[in-house]
JSON list of C-alpha atoms and ligand atoms in Angstrom, two decimals:
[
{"chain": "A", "resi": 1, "resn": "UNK", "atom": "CA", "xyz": [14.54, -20.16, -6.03]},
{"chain": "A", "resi": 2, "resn": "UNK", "atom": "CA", "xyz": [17.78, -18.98, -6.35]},
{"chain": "A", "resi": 3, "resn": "UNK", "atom": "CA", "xyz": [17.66, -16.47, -8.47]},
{"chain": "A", "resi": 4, "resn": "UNK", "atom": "CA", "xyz": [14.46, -15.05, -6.58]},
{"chain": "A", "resi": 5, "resn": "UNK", "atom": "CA", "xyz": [15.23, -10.97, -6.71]},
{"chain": "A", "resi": 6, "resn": "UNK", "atom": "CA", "xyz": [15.83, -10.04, -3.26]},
{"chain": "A", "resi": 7, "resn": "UNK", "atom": "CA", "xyz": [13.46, -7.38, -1.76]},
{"chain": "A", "resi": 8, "resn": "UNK", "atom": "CA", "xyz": [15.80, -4.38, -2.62]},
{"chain": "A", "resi": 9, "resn": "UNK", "atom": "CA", "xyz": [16.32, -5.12, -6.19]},
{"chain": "A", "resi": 10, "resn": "UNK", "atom": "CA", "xyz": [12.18, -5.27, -6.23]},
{"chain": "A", "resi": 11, "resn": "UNK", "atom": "CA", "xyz": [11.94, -2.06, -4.81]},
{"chain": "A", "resi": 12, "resn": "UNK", "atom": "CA", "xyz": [14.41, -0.33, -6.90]},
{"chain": "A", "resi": 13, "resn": "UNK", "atom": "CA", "xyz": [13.11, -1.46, -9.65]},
{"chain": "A", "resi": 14, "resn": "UNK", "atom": "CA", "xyz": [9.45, -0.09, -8.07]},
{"chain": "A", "resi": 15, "resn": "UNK", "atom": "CA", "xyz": [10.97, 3.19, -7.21]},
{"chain": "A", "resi": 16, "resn": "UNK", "atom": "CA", "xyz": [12.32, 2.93, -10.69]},
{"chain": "A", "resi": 17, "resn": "UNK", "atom": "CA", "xyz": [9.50, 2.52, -12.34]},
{"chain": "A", "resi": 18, "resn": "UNK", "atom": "CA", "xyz": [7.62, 5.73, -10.33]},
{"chain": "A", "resi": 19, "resn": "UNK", "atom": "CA", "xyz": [10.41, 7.60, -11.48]},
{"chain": "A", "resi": 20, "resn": "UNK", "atom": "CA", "xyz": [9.40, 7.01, -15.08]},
{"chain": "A", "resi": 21, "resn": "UNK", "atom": "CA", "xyz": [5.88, 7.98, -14.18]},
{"chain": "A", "resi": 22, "resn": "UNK", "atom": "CA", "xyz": [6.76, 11.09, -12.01]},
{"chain": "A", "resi": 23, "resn": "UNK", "atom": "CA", "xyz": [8.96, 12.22, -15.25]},
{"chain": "A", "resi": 24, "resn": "UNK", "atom": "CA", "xyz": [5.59, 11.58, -17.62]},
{"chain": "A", "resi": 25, "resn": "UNK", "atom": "CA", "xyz": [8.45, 9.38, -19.36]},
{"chain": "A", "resi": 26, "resn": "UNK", "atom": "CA", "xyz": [6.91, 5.72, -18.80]},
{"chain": "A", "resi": 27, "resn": "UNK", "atom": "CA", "xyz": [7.50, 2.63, -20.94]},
{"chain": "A", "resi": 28, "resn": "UNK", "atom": "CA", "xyz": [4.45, 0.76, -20.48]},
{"chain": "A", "resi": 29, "resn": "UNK", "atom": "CA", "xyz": [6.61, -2.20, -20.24]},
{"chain": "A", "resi": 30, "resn": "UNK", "atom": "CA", "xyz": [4.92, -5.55, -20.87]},
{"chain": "A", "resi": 31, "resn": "UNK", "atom": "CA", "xyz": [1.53, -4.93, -21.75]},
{"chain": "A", "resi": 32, "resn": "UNK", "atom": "CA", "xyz": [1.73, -6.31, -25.56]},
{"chain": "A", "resi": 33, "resn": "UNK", "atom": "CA", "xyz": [0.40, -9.91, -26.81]},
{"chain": "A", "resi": 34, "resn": "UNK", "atom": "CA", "xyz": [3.22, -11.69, -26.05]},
{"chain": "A", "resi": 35, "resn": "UNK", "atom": "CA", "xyz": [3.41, -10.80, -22.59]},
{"chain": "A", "resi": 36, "resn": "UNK", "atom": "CA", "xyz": [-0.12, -11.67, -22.54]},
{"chain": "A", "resi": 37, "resn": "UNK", "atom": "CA", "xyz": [0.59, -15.37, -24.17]},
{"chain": "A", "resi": 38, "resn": "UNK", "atom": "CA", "xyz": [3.45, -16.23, -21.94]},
{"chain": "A", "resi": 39, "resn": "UNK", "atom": "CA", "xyz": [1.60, -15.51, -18.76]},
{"chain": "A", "resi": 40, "resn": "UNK", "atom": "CA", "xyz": [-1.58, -17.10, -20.22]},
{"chain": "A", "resi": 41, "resn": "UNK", "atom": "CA", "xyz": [-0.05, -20.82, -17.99]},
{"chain": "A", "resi": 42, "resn": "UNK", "atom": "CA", "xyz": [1.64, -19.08, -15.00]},
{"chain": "A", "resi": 43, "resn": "UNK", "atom": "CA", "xyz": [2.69, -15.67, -13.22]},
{"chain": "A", "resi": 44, "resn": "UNK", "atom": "CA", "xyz": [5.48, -14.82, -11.39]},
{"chain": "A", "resi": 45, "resn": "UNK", "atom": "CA", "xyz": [4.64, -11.55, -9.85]},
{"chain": "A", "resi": 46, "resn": "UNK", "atom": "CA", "xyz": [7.53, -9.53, -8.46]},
{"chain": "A", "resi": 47, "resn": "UNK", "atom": "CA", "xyz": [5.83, -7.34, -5.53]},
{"chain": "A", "resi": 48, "resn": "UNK", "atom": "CA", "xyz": [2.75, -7.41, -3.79]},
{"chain": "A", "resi": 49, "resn": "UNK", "atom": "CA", "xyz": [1.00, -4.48, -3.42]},
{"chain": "A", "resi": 50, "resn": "UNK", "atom": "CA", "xyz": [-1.68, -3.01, -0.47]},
{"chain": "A", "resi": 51, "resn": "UNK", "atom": "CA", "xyz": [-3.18, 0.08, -1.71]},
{"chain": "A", "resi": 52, "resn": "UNK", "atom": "CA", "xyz": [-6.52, 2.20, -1.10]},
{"chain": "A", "resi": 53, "resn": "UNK", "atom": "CA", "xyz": [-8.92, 1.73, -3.87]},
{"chain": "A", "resi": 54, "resn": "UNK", "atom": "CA", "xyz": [-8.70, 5.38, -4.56]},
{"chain": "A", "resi": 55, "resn": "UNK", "atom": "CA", "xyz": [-9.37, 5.46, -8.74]},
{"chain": "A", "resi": 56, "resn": "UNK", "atom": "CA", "xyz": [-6.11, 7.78, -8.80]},
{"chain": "A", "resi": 57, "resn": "UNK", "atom": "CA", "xyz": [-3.70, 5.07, -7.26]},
{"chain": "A", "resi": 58, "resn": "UNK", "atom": "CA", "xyz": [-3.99, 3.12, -10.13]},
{"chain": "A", "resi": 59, "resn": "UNK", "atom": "CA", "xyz": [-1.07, 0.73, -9.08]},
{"chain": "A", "resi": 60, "resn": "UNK", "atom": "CA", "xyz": [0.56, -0.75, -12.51]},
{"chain": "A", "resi": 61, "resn": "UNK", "atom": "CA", "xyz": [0.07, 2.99, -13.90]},
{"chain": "A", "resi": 62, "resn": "UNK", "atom": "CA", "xyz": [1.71, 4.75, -11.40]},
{"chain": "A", "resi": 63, "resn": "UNK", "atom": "CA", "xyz": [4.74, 2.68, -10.99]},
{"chain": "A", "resi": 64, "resn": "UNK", "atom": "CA", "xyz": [5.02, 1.76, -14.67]},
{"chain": "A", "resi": 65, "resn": "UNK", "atom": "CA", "xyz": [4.55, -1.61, -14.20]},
{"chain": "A", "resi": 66, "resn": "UNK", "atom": "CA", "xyz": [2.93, -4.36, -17.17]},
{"chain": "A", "resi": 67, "resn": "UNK", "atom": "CA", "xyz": [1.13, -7.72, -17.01]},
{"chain": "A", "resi": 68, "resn": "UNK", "atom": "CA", "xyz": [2.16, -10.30, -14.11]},
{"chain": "A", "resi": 69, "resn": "UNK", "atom": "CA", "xyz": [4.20, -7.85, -12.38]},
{"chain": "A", "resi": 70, "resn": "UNK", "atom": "CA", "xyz": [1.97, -7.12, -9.66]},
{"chain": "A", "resi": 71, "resn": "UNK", "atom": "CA", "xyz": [-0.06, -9.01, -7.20]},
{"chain": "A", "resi": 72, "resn": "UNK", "atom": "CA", "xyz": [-2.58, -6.27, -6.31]},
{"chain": "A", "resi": 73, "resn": "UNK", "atom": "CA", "xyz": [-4.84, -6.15, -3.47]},
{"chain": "A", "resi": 74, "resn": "UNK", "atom": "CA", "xyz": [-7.02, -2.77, -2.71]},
{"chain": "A", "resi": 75, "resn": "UNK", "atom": "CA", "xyz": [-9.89, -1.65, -0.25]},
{"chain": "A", "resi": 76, "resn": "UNK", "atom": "CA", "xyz": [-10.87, 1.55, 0.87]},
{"chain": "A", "resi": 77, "resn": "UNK", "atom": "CA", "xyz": [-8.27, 3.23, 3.22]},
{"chain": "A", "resi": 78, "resn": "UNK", "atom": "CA", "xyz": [-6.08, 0.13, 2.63]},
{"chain": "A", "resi": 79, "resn": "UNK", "atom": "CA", "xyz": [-7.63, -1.55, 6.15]},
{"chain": "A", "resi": 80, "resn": "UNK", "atom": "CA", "xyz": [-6.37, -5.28, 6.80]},
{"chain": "A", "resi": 81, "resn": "UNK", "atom": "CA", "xyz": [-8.58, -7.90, 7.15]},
{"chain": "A", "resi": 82, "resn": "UNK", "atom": "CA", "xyz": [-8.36, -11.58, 7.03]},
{"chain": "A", "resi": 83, "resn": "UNK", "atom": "CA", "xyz": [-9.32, -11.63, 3.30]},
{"chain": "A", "resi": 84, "resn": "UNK", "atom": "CA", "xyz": [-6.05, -8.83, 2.69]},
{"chain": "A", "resi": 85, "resn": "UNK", "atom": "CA", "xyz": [-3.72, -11.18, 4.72]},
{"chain": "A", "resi": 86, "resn": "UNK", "atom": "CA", "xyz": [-5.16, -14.29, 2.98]},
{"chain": "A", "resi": 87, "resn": "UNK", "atom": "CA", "xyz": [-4.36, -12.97, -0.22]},
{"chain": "A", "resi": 88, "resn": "UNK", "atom": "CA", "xyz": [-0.41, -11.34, 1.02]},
{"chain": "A", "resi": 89, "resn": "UNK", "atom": "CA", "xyz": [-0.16, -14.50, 2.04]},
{"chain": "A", "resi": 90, "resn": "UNK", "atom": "CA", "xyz": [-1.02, -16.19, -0.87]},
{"chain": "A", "resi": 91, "resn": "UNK", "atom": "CA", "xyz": [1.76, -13.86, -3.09]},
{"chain": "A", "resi": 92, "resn": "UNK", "atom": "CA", "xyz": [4.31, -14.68, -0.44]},
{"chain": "A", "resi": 93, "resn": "UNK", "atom": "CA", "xyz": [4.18, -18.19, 0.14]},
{"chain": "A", "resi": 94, "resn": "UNK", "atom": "CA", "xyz": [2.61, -19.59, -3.03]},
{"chain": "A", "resi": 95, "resn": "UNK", "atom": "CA", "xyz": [4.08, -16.73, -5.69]},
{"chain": "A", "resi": 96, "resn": "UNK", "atom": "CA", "xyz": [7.15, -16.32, -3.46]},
{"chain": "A", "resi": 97, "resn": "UNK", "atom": "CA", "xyz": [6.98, -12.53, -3.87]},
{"chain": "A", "resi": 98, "resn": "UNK", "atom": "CA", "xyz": [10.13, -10.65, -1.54]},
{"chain": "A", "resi": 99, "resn": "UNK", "atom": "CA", "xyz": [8.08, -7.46, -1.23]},
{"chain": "A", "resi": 100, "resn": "UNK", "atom": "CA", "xyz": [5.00, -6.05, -0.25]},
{"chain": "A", "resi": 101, "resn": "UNK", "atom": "CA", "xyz": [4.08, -2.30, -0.81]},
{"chain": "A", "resi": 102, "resn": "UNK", "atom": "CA", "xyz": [1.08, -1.19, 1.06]},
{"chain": "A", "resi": 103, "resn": "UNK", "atom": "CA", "xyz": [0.43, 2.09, -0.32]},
{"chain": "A", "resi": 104, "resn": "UNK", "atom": "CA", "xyz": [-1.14, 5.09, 1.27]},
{"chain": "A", "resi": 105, "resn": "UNK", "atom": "CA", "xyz": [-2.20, 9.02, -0.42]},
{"chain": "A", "resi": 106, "resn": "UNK", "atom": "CA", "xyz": [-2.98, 11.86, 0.52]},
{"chain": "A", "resi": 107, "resn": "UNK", "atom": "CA", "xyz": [-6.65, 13.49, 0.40]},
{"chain": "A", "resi": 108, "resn": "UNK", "atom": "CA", "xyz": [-8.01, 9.98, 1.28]},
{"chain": "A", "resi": 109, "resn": "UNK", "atom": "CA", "xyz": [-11.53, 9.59, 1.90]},
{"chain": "A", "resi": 110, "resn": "UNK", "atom": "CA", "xyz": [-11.53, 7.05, 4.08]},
{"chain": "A", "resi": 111, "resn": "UNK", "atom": "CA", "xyz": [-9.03, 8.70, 6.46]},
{"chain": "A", "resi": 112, "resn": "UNK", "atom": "CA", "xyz": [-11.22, 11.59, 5.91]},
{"chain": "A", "resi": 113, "resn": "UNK", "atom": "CA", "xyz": [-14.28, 9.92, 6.80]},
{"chain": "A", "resi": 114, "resn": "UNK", "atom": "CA", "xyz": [-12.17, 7.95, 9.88]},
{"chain": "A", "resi": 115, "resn": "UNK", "atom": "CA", "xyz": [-11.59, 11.67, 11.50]},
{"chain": "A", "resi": 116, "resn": "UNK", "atom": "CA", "xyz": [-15.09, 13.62, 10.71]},
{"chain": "A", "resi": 117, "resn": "UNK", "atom": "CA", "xyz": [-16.44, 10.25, 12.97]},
{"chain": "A", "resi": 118, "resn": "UNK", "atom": "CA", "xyz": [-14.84, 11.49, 15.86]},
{"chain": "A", "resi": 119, "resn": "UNK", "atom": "CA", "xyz": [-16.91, 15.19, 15.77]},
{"chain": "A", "resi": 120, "resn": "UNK", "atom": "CA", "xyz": [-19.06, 15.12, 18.43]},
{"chain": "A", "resi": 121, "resn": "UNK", "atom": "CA", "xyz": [-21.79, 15.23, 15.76]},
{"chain": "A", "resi": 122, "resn": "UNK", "atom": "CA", "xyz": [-20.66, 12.93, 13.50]},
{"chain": "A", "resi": 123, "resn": "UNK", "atom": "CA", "xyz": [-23.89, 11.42, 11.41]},
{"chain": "A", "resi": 124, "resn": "UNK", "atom": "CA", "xyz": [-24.19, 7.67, 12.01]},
{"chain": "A", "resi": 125, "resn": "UNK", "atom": "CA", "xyz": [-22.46, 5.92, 8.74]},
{"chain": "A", "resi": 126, "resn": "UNK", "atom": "CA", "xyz": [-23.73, 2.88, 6.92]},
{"chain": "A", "resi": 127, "resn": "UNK", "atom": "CA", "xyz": [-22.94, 0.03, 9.06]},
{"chain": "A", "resi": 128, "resn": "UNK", "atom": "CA", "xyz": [-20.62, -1.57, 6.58]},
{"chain": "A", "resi": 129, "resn": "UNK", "atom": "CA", "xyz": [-18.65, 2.09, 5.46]},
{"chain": "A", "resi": 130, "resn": "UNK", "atom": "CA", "xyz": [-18.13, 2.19, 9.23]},
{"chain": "A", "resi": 131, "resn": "UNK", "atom": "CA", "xyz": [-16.71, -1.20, 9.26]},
{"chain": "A", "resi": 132, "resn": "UNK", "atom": "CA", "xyz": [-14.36, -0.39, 6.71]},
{"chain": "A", "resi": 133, "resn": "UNK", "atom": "CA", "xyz": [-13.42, 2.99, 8.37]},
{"chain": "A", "resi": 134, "resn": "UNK", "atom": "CA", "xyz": [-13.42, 1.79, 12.07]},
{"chain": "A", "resi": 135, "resn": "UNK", "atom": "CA", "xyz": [-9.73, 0.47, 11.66]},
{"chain": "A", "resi": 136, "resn": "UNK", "atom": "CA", "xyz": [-8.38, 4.16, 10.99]},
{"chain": "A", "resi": 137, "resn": "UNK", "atom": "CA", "xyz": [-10.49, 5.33, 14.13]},
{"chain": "A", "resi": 138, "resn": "UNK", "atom": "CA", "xyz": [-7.43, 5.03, 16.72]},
{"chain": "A", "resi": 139, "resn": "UNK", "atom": "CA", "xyz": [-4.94, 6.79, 14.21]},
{"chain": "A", "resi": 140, "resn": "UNK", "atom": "CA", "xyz": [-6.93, 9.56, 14.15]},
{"chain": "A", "resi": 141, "resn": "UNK", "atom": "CA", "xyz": [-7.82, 9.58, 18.05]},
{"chain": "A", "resi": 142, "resn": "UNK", "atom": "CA", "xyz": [-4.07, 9.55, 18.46]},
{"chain": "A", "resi": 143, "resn": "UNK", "atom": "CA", "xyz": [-2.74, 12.64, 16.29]},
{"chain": "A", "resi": 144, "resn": "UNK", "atom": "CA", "xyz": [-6.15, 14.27, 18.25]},
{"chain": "A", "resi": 145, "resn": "UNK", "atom": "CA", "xyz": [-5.03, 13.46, 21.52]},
{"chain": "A", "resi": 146, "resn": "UNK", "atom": "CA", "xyz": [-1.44, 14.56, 20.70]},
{"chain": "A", "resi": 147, "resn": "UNK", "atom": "CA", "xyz": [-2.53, 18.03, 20.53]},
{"chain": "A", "resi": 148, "resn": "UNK", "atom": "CA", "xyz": [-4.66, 19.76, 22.93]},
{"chain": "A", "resi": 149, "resn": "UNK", "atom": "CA", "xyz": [-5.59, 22.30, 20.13]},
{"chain": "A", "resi": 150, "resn": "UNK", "atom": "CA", "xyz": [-6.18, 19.93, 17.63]},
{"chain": "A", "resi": 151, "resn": "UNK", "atom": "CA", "xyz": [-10.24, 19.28, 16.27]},
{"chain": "A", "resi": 152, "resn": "UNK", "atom": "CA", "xyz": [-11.55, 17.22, 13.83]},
{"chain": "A", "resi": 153, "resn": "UNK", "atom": "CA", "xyz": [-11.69, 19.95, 11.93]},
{"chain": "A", "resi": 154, "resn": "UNK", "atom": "CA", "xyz": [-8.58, 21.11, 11.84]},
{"chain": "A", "resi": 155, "resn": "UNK", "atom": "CA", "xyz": [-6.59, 18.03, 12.29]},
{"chain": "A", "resi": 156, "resn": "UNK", "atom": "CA", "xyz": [-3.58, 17.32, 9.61]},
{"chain": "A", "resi": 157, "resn": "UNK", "atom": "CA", "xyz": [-5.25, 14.49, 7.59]},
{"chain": "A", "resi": 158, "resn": "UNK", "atom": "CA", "xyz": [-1.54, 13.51, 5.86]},
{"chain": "A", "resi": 159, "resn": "UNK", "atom": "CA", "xyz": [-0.39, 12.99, 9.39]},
{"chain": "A", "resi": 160, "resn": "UNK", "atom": "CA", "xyz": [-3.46, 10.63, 10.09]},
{"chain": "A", "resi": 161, "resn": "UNK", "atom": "CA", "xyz": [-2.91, 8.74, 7.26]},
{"chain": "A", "resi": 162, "resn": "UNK", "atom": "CA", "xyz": [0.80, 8.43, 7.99]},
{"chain": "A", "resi": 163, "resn": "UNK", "atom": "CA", "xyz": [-0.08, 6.60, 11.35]},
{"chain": "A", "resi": 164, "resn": "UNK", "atom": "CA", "xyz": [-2.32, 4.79, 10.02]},
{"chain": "A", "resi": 165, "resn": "UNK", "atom": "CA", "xyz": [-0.03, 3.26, 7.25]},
{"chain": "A", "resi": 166, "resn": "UNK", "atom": "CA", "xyz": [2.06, 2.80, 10.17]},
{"chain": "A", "resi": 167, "resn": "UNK", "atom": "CA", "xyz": [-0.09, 0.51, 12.11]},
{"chain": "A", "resi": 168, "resn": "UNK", "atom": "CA", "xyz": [-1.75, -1.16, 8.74]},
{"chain": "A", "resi": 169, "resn": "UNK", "atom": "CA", "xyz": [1.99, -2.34, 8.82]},
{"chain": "A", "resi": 170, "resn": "UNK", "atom": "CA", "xyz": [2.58, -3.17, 12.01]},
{"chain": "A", "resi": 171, "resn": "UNK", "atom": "CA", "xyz": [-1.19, -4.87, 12.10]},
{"chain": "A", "resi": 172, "resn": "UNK", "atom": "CA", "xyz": [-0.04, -7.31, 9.28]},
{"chain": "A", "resi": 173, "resn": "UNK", "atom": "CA", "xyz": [3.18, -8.64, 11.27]},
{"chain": "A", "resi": 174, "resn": "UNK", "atom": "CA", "xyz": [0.93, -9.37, 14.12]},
{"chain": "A", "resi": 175, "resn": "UNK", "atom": "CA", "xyz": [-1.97, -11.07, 11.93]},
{"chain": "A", "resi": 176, "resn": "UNK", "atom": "CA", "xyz": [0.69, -12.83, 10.01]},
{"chain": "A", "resi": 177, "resn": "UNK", "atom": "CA", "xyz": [3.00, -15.46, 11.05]},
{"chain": "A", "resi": 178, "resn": "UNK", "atom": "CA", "xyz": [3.65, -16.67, 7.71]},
{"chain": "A", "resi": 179, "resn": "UNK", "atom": "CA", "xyz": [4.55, -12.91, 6.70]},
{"chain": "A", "resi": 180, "resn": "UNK", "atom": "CA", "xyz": [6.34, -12.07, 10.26]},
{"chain": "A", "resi": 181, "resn": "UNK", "atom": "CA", "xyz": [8.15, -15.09, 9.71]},
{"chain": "A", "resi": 182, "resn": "UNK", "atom": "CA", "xyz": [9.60, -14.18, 6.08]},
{"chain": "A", "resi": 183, "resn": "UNK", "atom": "CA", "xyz": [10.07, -11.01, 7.51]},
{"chain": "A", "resi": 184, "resn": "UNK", "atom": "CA", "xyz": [12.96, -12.37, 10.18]},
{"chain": "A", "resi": 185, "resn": "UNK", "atom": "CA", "xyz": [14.61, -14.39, 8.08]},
{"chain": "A", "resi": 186, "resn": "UNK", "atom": "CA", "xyz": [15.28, -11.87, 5.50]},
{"chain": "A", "resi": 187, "resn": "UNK", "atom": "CA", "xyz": [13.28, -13.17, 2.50]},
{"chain": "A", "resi": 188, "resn": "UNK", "atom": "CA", "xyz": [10.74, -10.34, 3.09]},
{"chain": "A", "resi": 189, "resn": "UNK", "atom": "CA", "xyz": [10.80, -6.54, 2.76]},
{"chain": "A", "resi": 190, "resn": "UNK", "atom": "CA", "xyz": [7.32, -4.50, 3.87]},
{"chain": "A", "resi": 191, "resn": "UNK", "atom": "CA", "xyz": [7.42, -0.97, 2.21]},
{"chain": "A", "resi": 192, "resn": "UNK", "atom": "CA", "xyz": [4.17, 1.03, 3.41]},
{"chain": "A", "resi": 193, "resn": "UNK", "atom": "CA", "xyz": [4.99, 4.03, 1.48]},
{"chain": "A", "resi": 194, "resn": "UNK", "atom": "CA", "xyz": [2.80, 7.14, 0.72]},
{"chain": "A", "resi": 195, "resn": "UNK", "atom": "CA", "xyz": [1.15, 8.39, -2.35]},
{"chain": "A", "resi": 196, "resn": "UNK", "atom": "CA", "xyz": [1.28, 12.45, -3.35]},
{"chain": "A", "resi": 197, "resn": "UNK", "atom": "CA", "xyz": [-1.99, 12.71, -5.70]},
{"chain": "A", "resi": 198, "resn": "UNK", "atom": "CA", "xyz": [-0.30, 16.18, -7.32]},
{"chain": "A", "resi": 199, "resn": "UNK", "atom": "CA", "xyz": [3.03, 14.99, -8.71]},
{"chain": "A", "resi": 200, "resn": "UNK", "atom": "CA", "xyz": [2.26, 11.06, -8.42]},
{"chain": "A", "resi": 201, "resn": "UNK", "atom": "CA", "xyz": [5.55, 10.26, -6.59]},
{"chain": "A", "resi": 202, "resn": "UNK", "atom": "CA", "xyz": [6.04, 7.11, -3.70]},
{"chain": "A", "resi": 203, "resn": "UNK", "atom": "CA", "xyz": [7.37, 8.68, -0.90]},
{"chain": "A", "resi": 204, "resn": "UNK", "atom": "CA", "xyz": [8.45, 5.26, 1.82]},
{"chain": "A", "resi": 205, "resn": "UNK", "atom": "CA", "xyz": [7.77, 6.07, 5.01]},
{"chain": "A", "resi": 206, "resn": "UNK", "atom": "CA", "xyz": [8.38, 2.81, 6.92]},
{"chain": "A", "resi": 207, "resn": "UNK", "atom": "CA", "xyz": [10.43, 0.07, 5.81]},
{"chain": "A", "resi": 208, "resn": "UNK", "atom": "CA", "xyz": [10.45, -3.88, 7.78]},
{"chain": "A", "resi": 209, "resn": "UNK", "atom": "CA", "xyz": [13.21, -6.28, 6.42]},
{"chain": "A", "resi": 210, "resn": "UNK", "atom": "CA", "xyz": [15.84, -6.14, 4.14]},
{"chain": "A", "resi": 211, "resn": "UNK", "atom": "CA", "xyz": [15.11, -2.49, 2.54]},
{"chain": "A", "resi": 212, "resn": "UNK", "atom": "CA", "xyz": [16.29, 0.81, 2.01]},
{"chain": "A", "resi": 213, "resn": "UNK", "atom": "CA", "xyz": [15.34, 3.93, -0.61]},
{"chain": "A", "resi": 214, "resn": "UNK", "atom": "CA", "xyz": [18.74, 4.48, -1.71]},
{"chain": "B", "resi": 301, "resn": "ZN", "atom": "ZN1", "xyz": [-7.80, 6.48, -0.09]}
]
C-alpha cells in the first residue's frame, strides 16, 4: 500500500479532470475494451464519491473520469444513511480509497422540496419522499431562523444546500468510526464540494483531512 495516492494527489487529479469538462476539452480516459478487460478480475477505484442522484451530476462525466475510477454512491439530496456509510465504508477499508467527494448542486430538488415543507401549508409528502427529505429539514430551519425576514419562499436555496453539505459531512464522521478514524490519521481526505448546473464546475466548500484546492 505504499504507493496508495495520497488524498491530495486524488483530488487534483479530480479537480483536474473537471477542468477538462468545464473547458468542453475531456479525454474520456479509460472507457475502451481494454480498460474494460483488465478490470473484468479486480478494481482499484481512486475516490469515492457521495452525490445527489440529480440526472445532470452525472459523476464519471463531469469529472472526466473512465471505468474503475470511481466508487459511486447517489440518493436524492445526497442524505446519509446506514446503507451510504456501509458502502463509504466499504471503498475505504476494503478498496482503500484516500478520498471521498460528497457532491452537492445547485437547483436541487430535494433541498427544494426540504424548504417548501416548512410553509405553513406545506402538502403532506409521500411518506418515503419525506423520509428521504427529512434529513435536509434542520438546514433549512437554520438559514430560516438566521433571518427574521427570511420565508420559505424567499429563502436562498444555494445557501441551504451549502449547510446541508456541511452537516451530510459532519453526519458521516459521527456515523463512522471506521471513516473518522482514517480521517485522524491522515489516510483520509472528505471533500463535500458543490456542483454549478450552468458551467458544470466543482466548487469545494469544506475540506476534513489531508486536503487543499490549490
Ligand atoms: Zn439534487
Amino acid at each position: 500500500m505504499t504507493d496508495q495516492p495520497t488524498p491530495q494527489q486524488v483530488w487534483n487529479e479530480m479537480l483536474r479532470g473537471n477542468a477538462r469538462f468545464v473547458a468542453g476539452e475531456p479525454l474520456h480516459p479509460r472507457q475502451d475494451v481494454e480498460r474494460r478487460s483488465e478490470l473484468a478480475r479486480a478494481q482499484t477505484p481512486r475516490a469515492a464519491l457521495f452525490g445527489c442522484s440529480d440526472s445532470r451530476l452525472a459523476a464519471e462525466i463531469i469529472f472526466d473520469k473512465g471505468l474503475g475510477d470511481l466508487f459511486v454512491v447517489r440518493n436524492a439530496g445526497q442524505v446519509n444513511s446506514s446503507s451510504v456509510i456501509g458502502s463509504l465504508e466499504y471503498a475505504v477499508a476494503v478498496l482503500n480509497v484516500s478520498l471521498i467527494v460528497v457532491l452537492a448542486h445547485d437547483e436541487c430538488g430535494a433541498v427544494r422540496a426540504a424548504i417548501d415543507s416548512t410553509r405553513m401549508d406545506a402538502p403532506t409528502l409521500p411518506a418515503n419522499i419525506w423520509r428521504q427529505i427529512a434529513p435536509i429539514v434542520p438546514a433549512a430551519r437554520r438559514v430560516l431562523t438566521a433571518d427574521p425576514e427570511a420565508t420559505p419562499e424567499t429563502l436562498d436555496a444555494e445557501q441551504v444546500g451549502r449547510e446541508h453539505l456541511r452537516d451530510t459531512v459532519s453526519d458521516m464522521l459521527h456515523a463512522s468510526e471506521l471513516i473518522s478514524g482514517r480521517v485522524a490519521s491522515g489516510s483520509l481526505a472528505i471533500v463535500g464540494a458543490n456542483y454549478r448546473l450552468v458551467d458544470g464546475t466543482v466548487a469545494p466548500e469544506i475540506i476534513v483531512g489531508p486536503a487543499t484546492t490549490p
